[in-house]
Amino acid sequence: MMTTSNKLTNKDFRKSFWRTFAMGASWEYSKQLGPGYAYAMVPLLEKIFKNKPEKLKESLERNTEFFNVSNFCASTVMGISASMEERYAEDDEFDPTTISNIKASLMGPFSAIGDSLMMGTWRIICTTIAATFALKGNIIGPLIFILAYNIPTTLIRWYGLKYGYKFGVGFLDKLNSSGTIEKLSYYSSILGMIVIGAMTSNYVVINTPISFGQGKAKLTLQADVFDQIVPGLLPLVAVYIMYKLLKKGVSVGWIMLGTFVLGIVCSYFKILVP
Amino acid sequence: MKTFLIFLVAIFGYAEYFLFGRSQTYRPIVMCALTGLVLGQLSTGIIIGAQMELSFIGVQEIGLSTPQDMVSASIVGTSVALQTNGNFATAITFGLPVSMVVLFVQNLVYVLVSPVFVKKCEEIAARGKTKLYSQFTFWGGTLLHFAPSILLVTLTYVLGNHFAKSIVSLIPKFVQDGLVVASEILPAFGFAMLLEVIMKKDVFPFFFLGFLVAAYLKVPIMGIAFFGVVLVVIMYFRDEQAEKNNASNAGVSDDDDF
């Protein structure tokens, strides 16, 4: 049926792969990644609809529709939809709205991988490891951060595109049926929690110079009470209060401003010291 | 010369969105280090970057929300801190207000101009002009959405050069101390934002596991992260085993029905 010249090759995928890095340029509130998605699809669409200019017009315009998923996950969706665009190019009966529907249904699971797994958890772990070096001024810190985050995402970006195309719509069924995505995000959120707990103890610094009594009976709140019973109690309380404020819907800017005001007031009355 | 280099660092920062495919290179841990490198104080830049990263660790763009412009906060904050022999507290005090202005300008463009731009993209797409479409979406989007921020950052860097020192010297001692106190509390805010994203009842106790091991046993964070990995792997195998047992039990009871 199809002439070999229309078949997508590694070269086409490479062009599209590079474009996915730049697809965010046209991001905008109403269509979000949509126009950028079409931009990254251009090399594939040009090939698929080589001798079908009318369908190319329809497809390019259709692909600008609303779309949003973590950048590095978009390529997998592109691979899957490219396999469907191919079917659409061959078959005049094929309804292209199917492609739109499947694209829309892919956003959920891929956002789960992208936002919660990679950006929400893996990035935190990269930061943790990087921060131990960077806090000492060691260049290894930022380097580890960049490499540890980008090696896995770049692999997903490339192989997602290729395997998404190869397995088509069946790709997601395969991932979903074994519950792989859910399991990954469950275990990684556990790891994330452990690391955030450890960072709360290590990286939040709150010192109070308050003391009671004098001479031998002198009792300093920090060294004699907090550090003996629960070291890091004040940081824990700070995180708890901030969390509650966020839950109440207090905005980021106000909480930051409030922290500054609190810091200055407590410093003036010598309640807290650097 | 330094102004030009800062200009390049700003382009690098915003390239996160239009060229680097959200590679997270726009985060303070990278941007402050680059600013430090340009201004000849790499290791101080890296330290400021690490502290700012911990404060902003919960800032993450999911879908619509753009809660902070970390690129401008990092570049302007770090450059002021380095020029005034300041620390992270100086960086965040100067970086934060500038980043709010930049964020405001960005949103202004997104609300007022971008809809027109996207309409034009659609028109070109409908005509099937793939080459023109590619150039228009990439260059148009880049210039429209990011050039203003890049110029603003460079401009505030130049202005900061002139005024930062005199402003810093006007601030009384207890206020400067207070800013340091606040900057040391800020990571708590970062972690709270993270908790808001991933907190669920069934994983909640693990937060305390990490906290207590760090607080009482003083295990370094890397060690705790590795223990965490081992723990998760153990849990995974146990869960798999339990699932298998369940499955085979179900099989047995099916047989009993016959």
XYZ file of C-alpha atoms in Angstrom:
532
model
C 0.000 0.000 0.000
C 2.457 2.594 1.189
C 5.407 3.592 -0.897
C 8.696 3.117 0.889
C 9.618 6.785 0.511
C 6.881 7.704 3.008
C 8.144 5.396 5.724
C 9.601 7.282 8.691
C 13.291 6.741 9.204
C 15.761 7.378 11.993
C 16.705 10.606 10.257
C 13.151 11.927 10.531
C 13.014 10.937 14.173
C 16.298 12.705 14.845
C 14.980 15.947 13.354
C 11.823 15.688 15.409
C 13.794 14.747 18.522
C 15.880 17.934 18.318
C 12.778 19.987 17.781
C 11.206 18.719 21.005
C 13.863 20.674 22.926
C 12.621 23.903 21.338
C 8.906 23.161 21.397
C 8.321 25.325 24.483
C 9.090 28.585 22.669
C 5.477 29.116 21.628
C 3.945 27.936 24.919
C 0.972 30.086 25.779
C -1.892 29.990 28.286
C -4.815 28.995 26.062
C -3.260 26.212 23.952
C -0.204 25.597 26.109
C 2.213 23.207 24.410
C -0.124 22.747 21.418
C 1.555 24.987 18.817
C 4.953 23.692 19.938
C 3.722 20.115 19.570
C 2.815 20.806 15.938
C 6.210 22.467 15.515
C 8.012 19.339 16.723
C 5.782 17.109 14.556
C 6.625 19.020 11.344
C 9.465 16.726 10.119
C 7.284 13.641 10.641
C 4.173 15.173 9.079
C 6.087 16.451 6.032
C 7.194 12.889 5.344
C 3.907 11.165 6.125
C 1.811 13.509 3.968
C 4.406 13.978 1.246
C 2.009 13.732 -1.676
C -1.163 14.699 0.185
C -1.107 18.499 0.652
C -4.753 18.731 1.737
C -4.304 16.231 4.533
C -1.053 17.916 5.558
C -2.904 21.221 6.010
C -5.599 19.541 8.070
C -3.097 17.619 10.166
C -0.785 20.548 10.892
C -3.666 22.735 11.996
C -5.207 19.941 14.058
C -1.916 19.322 15.837
C -1.796 22.898 17.160
C -4.775 22.082 19.402
C -4.477 22.246 23.196
C -1.827 19.927 24.522
C 0.198 19.810 27.698
C 2.531 17.287 29.231
C 6.060 17.472 30.675
C 8.371 18.423 27.828
C 10.457 15.250 27.724
C 7.331 13.041 27.722
C 5.816 14.769 24.698
C 7.997 12.784 22.289
C 6.371 9.484 23.293
C 2.937 10.917 22.524
C 4.347 12.194 19.226
C 5.593 8.725 18.306
C 2.229 7.156 19.100
C 0.279 9.761 17.159
C 2.700 9.587 14.200
C 1.754 5.933 13.785
C -1.896 6.995 13.629
C -1.225 9.894 11.258
C 0.301 7.290 8.949
C -2.884 5.284 8.995
C -4.836 8.467 8.305
C -2.621 9.233 5.297
C -3.338 5.824 3.755
C -6.970 5.419 4.662
C -9.535 8.025 3.604
C -12.154 6.486 5.897
C -9.994 7.063 8.979
C -11.456 9.785 11.208
C -8.633 12.079 12.390
C -10.554 13.118 15.516
C -9.542 9.682 16.842
C -5.974 10.953 16.918
C -7.026 14.023 18.911
C -8.936 11.870 21.373
C -6.062 9.513 21.949
C -3.629 12.410 22.337
C -5.911 13.908 24.966
C -6.189 10.603 26.813
C -2.400 10.234 26.859
C -1.887 13.523 28.699
C -2.962 12.117 32.070
C -0.643 9.133 32.435
C 2.315 10.949 30.896
C 1.862 13.918 33.178
C 1.969 11.438 36.049
C 5.362 10.215 34.873
C 6.663 13.651 34.020
C 5.401 15.851 36.807
C 5.289 13.596 39.832
C 7.944 11.026 39.050
C 10.683 13.009 37.330
C 10.139 16.639 38.279
C 8.556 15.998 41.667
C 10.712 13.166 42.982
C 13.749 12.454 40.869
C 14.663 16.156 40.684
C 14.511 16.339 44.494
C 16.868 13.415 44.848
C 19.261 14.981 42.308
C 19.100 18.235 44.289
C 19.803 16.452 47.563
C 22.923 14.808 46.249
C 24.045 17.959 44.432
C 23.443 20.209 47.455
C 25.842 18.297 49.691
C 28.638 19.288 47.287
C 27.320 22.700 46.283
C 26.917 23.968 49.868
C 30.692 23.613 50.156
C 31.179 25.575 46.929
C 32.152 22.478 44.949
C 31.507 22.650 41.178
C 30.632 18.932 41.220
C 27.290 19.941 42.774
C 25.754 21.769 39.795
C 27.349 19.290 37.357
C 25.869 16.248 39.120
C 22.506 17.986 39.176
C 22.485 18.639 35.414
C 23.719 15.167 34.448
C 21.613 13.148 36.892
C 18.432 14.895 35.791
C 19.081 15.019 32.069
C 20.513 11.609 31.234
C 17.316 9.680 32.053
C 14.989 12.335 30.593
C 16.953 12.483 27.338
C 16.834 8.685 27.008
C 13.056 8.742 27.569
C 12.798 11.559 25.009
C 14.558 9.545 22.294
C 13.349 5.997 22.950
C 9.829 7.204 23.760
C 9.606 8.706 20.301
C 10.890 5.574 18.560
C 9.003 2.962 20.592
C 5.882 5.103 20.725
C 5.871 4.953 16.925
C 6.758 1.283 16.751
C 4.085 0.041 19.126
C 1.510 2.720 18.383
C -1.523 2.873 20.617
C -0.705 -0.486 22.168
C 2.263 1.150 23.905
C 0.225 2.741 26.624
C -1.970 -0.320 27.172
C 1.180 -2.269 27.842
C 2.365 0.251 30.437
C -1.068 0.575 32.034
C -2.025 -3.099 32.230
C 0.968 -3.996 34.403
C 0.324 -0.970 36.635
C 3.914 0.117 36.058
C 3.209 3.840 36.193
C 1.241 3.646 39.441
C 3.863 1.491 41.123
C 6.722 3.713 40.034
C 5.031 6.819 41.319
C 4.101 5.146 44.636
C 7.617 3.927 45.415
C 9.228 7.136 44.266
C 6.934 9.210 46.475
C 8.103 7.123 49.456
C 11.705 7.868 48.571
C 10.802 11.527 48.132
C 9.206 11.678 51.584
C 12.255 10.146 53.276
C 14.579 12.614 51.577
C 12.391 15.651 52.354
C 12.248 14.566 55.999
C 16.040 14.290 56.143
C 16.464 17.686 54.458
C 14.096 19.289 56.950
C 16.418 18.212 59.726
C 19.644 19.190 57.936
C 18.929 22.288 55.893
C 16.465 24.351 57.917
C 18.414 26.365 60.482
C 16.630 28.064 63.374
C 18.612 29.195 66.413
C 17.209 30.824 69.497
C 19.475 32.485 72.115
C 16.701 32.464 74.745
C 17.796 31.223 78.169
C 16.379 31.095 81.692
C 18.093 31.642 85.052
C 21.733 32.515 85.584
C 25.073 30.953 86.460
C 24.944 27.199 87.097
C 21.177 27.106 86.945
C 21.220 28.690 83.510
C 19.056 26.813 81.039
C 19.412 27.600 77.345
C 16.365 26.706 75.328
C 18.318 25.566 72.273
C 21.173 23.481 73.662
C 19.594 22.193 76.896
C 16.018 21.609 75.822
C 15.513 21.233 72.059
C 18.788 19.555 71.174
C 18.382 17.070 74.034
C 14.790 16.021 73.471
C 14.028 16.452 69.779
C 16.907 17.870 67.764
C 15.459 19.831 64.883
C 12.096 20.432 66.530
C 11.954 24.076 65.430
C 12.595 23.254 61.731
C 9.888 20.598 61.937
C 7.423 23.116 63.371
C 8.406 25.636 60.680
C 7.694 23.154 57.876
C 4.382 22.235 59.511
C 3.234 25.869 59.759
C 4.265 26.611 56.157
C 2.449 23.485 54.969
C -0.736 24.526 56.778
C -0.519 28.035 55.293
C -0.163 26.593 51.784
C -3.128 24.284 52.408
C -5.154 27.310 53.462
C -4.355 28.843 50.075
C -2.022 31.604 51.262
C 0.052 32.645 48.247
C 3.769 32.010 47.781
C 4.623 35.726 47.785
C 2.849 36.437 51.078
C 4.462 33.508 52.876
C 7.919 34.628 51.728
C 7.251 38.225 52.732
C 5.871 37.035 56.066
C 9.021 34.993 56.673
C 11.175 38.080 56.095
C 9.090 40.229 58.433
C 9.155 37.488 61.082
C 12.919 37.156 60.709
C 13.483 40.903 61.165
C 11.098 41.187 64.125
C 12.595 38.136 65.883
C 16.076 39.463 65.222
C 15.179 42.866 66.734
C 13.843 41.295 69.938
C 16.696 38.743 70.009
C 14.285 35.812 69.857
C 16.149 34.265 66.933
C 19.751 34.742 65.806
C 21.568 33.801 62.592
C 32.313 42.856 28.979
C 30.816 41.523 32.207
C 27.468 42.993 31.226
C 27.642 41.091 27.957
C 28.481 37.858 29.781
C 25.554 38.382 32.168
C 23.408 38.911 29.078
C 24.587 35.508 27.791
C 23.879 33.884 31.164
C 20.356 35.337 31.011
C 19.865 33.862 27.525
C 21.138 30.516 28.829
C 18.672 30.722 31.732
C 15.603 31.425 29.654
C 16.729 28.929 26.995
C 15.348 26.430 29.507
C 11.979 27.145 27.916
C 12.766 27.650 24.235
C 15.908 25.603 23.542
C 16.817 23.217 26.357
C 13.537 21.312 26.654
C 13.064 21.958 30.384
C 16.390 20.482 31.332
C 16.202 22.230 34.746
C 19.318 24.270 33.959
C 17.321 27.405 34.876
C 17.291 26.457 38.547
C 19.288 28.510 41.061
C 21.798 25.716 41.641
C 22.971 26.170 38.040
C 22.195 29.860 37.402
C 23.878 31.244 40.537
C 26.972 29.162 39.782
C 27.132 30.594 36.238
C 26.683 34.138 37.557
C 29.471 33.499 40.054
C 31.692 32.156 37.276
C 31.130 35.276 35.151
C 31.864 37.586 38.086
C 35.002 35.665 39.056
C 33.667 34.186 42.307
C 32.599 30.719 41.235
C 32.610 28.956 44.565
C 30.649 31.680 46.410
C 28.179 31.617 43.517
C 27.776 27.854 43.901
C 27.142 28.178 47.655
C 24.534 30.926 47.175
C 23.008 28.777 44.437
C 22.716 25.761 46.727
C 20.995 27.830 49.431
C 18.624 29.458 46.975
C 17.869 26.085 45.410
C 16.801 24.711 48.792
C 14.481 27.688 49.329
C 12.941 27.313 45.879
C 13.027 23.505 45.834
C 9.243 23.327 45.913
C 8.842 25.769 43.048
C 7.903 23.685 40.083
C 5.889 24.626 37.058
C 3.009 22.237 36.623
C 0.750 23.111 33.745
C -0.473 26.651 34.120
C 1.203 27.994 37.198
C 4.427 29.971 36.929
C 4.950 30.754 40.605
C 8.425 32.283 40.472
C 10.912 33.557 37.948
C 14.003 31.850 39.317
C 16.289 32.958 36.485
C 16.118 36.663 37.311
C 16.133 36.016 41.070
C 19.316 33.943 40.686
C 21.260 36.264 38.367
C 20.358 39.615 39.947
C 20.484 38.285 43.518
C 23.845 36.586 43.120
C 25.446 39.526 41.318
C 24.363 41.998 44.029
C 25.536 39.638 46.783
C 28.938 39.135 45.162
C 29.495 42.854 44.592
C 28.648 43.788 48.176
C 30.508 40.906 49.834
C 27.084 39.719 50.859
C 25.637 36.271 51.343
C 22.513 34.355 50.437
C 20.355 36.699 52.522
C 21.479 39.632 50.363
C 20.885 37.615 47.212
C 17.315 36.700 48.060
C 16.478 40.182 49.375
C 17.456 41.760 46.061
C 16.586 38.874 43.767
C 13.031 38.335 44.925
C 11.576 41.802 44.155
C 13.268 41.886 40.751
C 11.900 38.447 39.900
C 8.395 39.627 40.790
C 8.696 42.521 38.335
C 9.982 40.183 35.617
C 7.158 37.740 36.301
C 4.658 40.575 35.989
C 6.054 41.674 32.618
C 6.006 38.061 31.402
C 2.377 37.652 32.363
C 1.498 40.944 30.714
C 2.862 39.618 27.412
C 1.131 36.257 27.880
C -2.228 37.874 28.497
C -2.102 40.749 25.997
C 0.053 39.687 23.038
C 0.327 35.873 23.015
C -3.296 35.183 22.016
C -2.765 37.210 18.821
C 0.473 35.355 18.159
C -1.172 31.958 18.567
C -4.015 32.939 16.213
C -1.395 33.742 13.586
C 0.301 30.362 14.179
C -2.983 28.595 13.529
C -3.554 30.505 10.295
C -0.135 29.534 8.972
C -0.697 25.920 10.011
C -4.042 25.820 8.192
C -2.260 26.868 4.989
C 0.113 23.915 5.410
C 3.238 26.077 5.188
C 5.506 23.878 7.269
C 8.712 25.931 6.884
C 7.085 29.256 7.654
C 5.178 27.666 10.535
C 8.384 26.310 12.071
C 10.196 29.623 11.866
C 7.248 31.652 13.045
C 6.440 29.537 16.111
C 10.060 29.200 17.203
C 11.426 32.697 16.567
C 8.156 34.477 17.231
C 7.645 32.620 20.489
C 11.228 33.116 21.609
C 11.345 36.845 20.899
C 7.881 37.529 22.241
C 8.042 35.506 25.450
C 11.683 35.614 26.471
C 13.504 38.585 24.949
C 11.797 41.048 27.365
C 12.900 39.026 30.410
C 16.466 38.682 29.101
C 16.723 42.443 28.555
C 15.162 43.225 31.941
C 17.650 41.007 33.765
C 20.597 42.607 31.962
C 19.262 46.080 32.683
C 18.731 45.433 36.402
C 22.225 43.969 36.570
C 23.659 47.247 35.224
C 21.538 49.335 37.592
C 22.342 47.038 40.522
C 26.015 47.643 39.796
C 25.510 51.327 40.581
C 23.056 51.325 43.442
C 23.409 48.020 45.303
C 26.387 49.038 47.443
C 24.848 52.254 48.729
C 21.516 50.554 49.426
C 23.124 47.680 51.340
C 25.136 50.063 53.524
C 21.935 51.852 54.545
C 20.339 48.720 56.006
C 20.688 48.552 59.838
C 22.435 45.574 61.463
C 19.370 43.955 63.059
C 17.554 44.022 59.707
C 20.518 42.357 58.015
C 20.580 39.712 60.757
C 16.842 39.301 60.422
C 17.208 38.681 56.698
C 19.775 35.972 57.402
C 17.435 34.399 59.983
C 14.608 34.462 57.426
C 16.810 33.046 54.673
C 17.743 30.120 56.912
C 14.067 29.406 57.600
C 13.097 29.642 53.910
C 14.070 26.053 52.996
C 11.228 25.010 55.340
C 8.928 26.756 52.900
C 10.504 24.923 49.967
C 9.995 21.559 51.659
C 6.414 22.456 52.626
C 5.668 23.152 48.959
C 7.058 19.752 48.012
C 4.978 18.054 50.697
C 1.892 19.758 49.343
C 2.545 18.093 45.981
C 3.360 14.520 47.005
C 1.738 14.185 50.446
C -0.666 11.278 50.726
C -1.727 9.489 53.890
C -0.048 6.203 53.080
C 3.395 7.713 52.503
C 3.233 10.314 55.293
C 5.149 8.262 57.952
C 8.183 8.067 55.657
C 8.710 11.794 56.129
C 9.324 11.179 59.829
C 11.532 8.204 59.093
C 13.856 10.468 57.100
C 13.613 13.252 59.663
C 14.360 11.076 62.701
C 17.267 9.230 61.102
C 18.832 12.586 60.217
C 18.053 14.256 63.561
C 19.095 11.498 65.967
C 21.525 9.304 64.061
C 23.153 12.176 62.134
C 23.437 10.065 58.987
C 24.426 12.317 56.048
C 21.641 12.943 53.548
C 23.258 10.911 50.783
C 23.383 7.933 53.128
C 19.726 8.376 53.979
C 18.849 8.541 50.283
C 20.683 5.237 49.687
C 18.975 3.593 52.691
C 15.721 4.856 51.187
C 16.474 3.178 47.866
C 17.198 -0.138 49.617
C 14.011 0.156 51.652
C 11.926 0.816 48.548
C 13.456 -2.158 46.740
C 12.683 -4.429 49.734
C 9.116 -3.137 49.787
C 8.794 -3.744 46.073
C 9.846 -7.390 46.337
C 7.537 -7.984 49.305
C 4.609 -6.445 47.464
C 5.323 -8.551 44.378
C 5.447 -11.711 46.511
C 2.191 -10.786 48.243
C 0.549 -10.212 44.881
C 1.731 -13.589 43.621
C 0.426 -15.316 46.757
C -2.905 -13.598 46.367
C -3.095 -14.655 42.754
C -2.311 -18.304 43.517
C -4.751 -18.324 46.461
C -7.425 -17.019 44.161
C -6.539 -19.826 41.747
C -6.914 -22.454 44.497
C -10.292 -21.171 45.591
C -11.448 -21.265 41.975
C -10.522 -24.935 41.833
C -12.486 -25.573 44.999
C -15.610 -24.360 43.319
C -15.510 -27.236 40.896
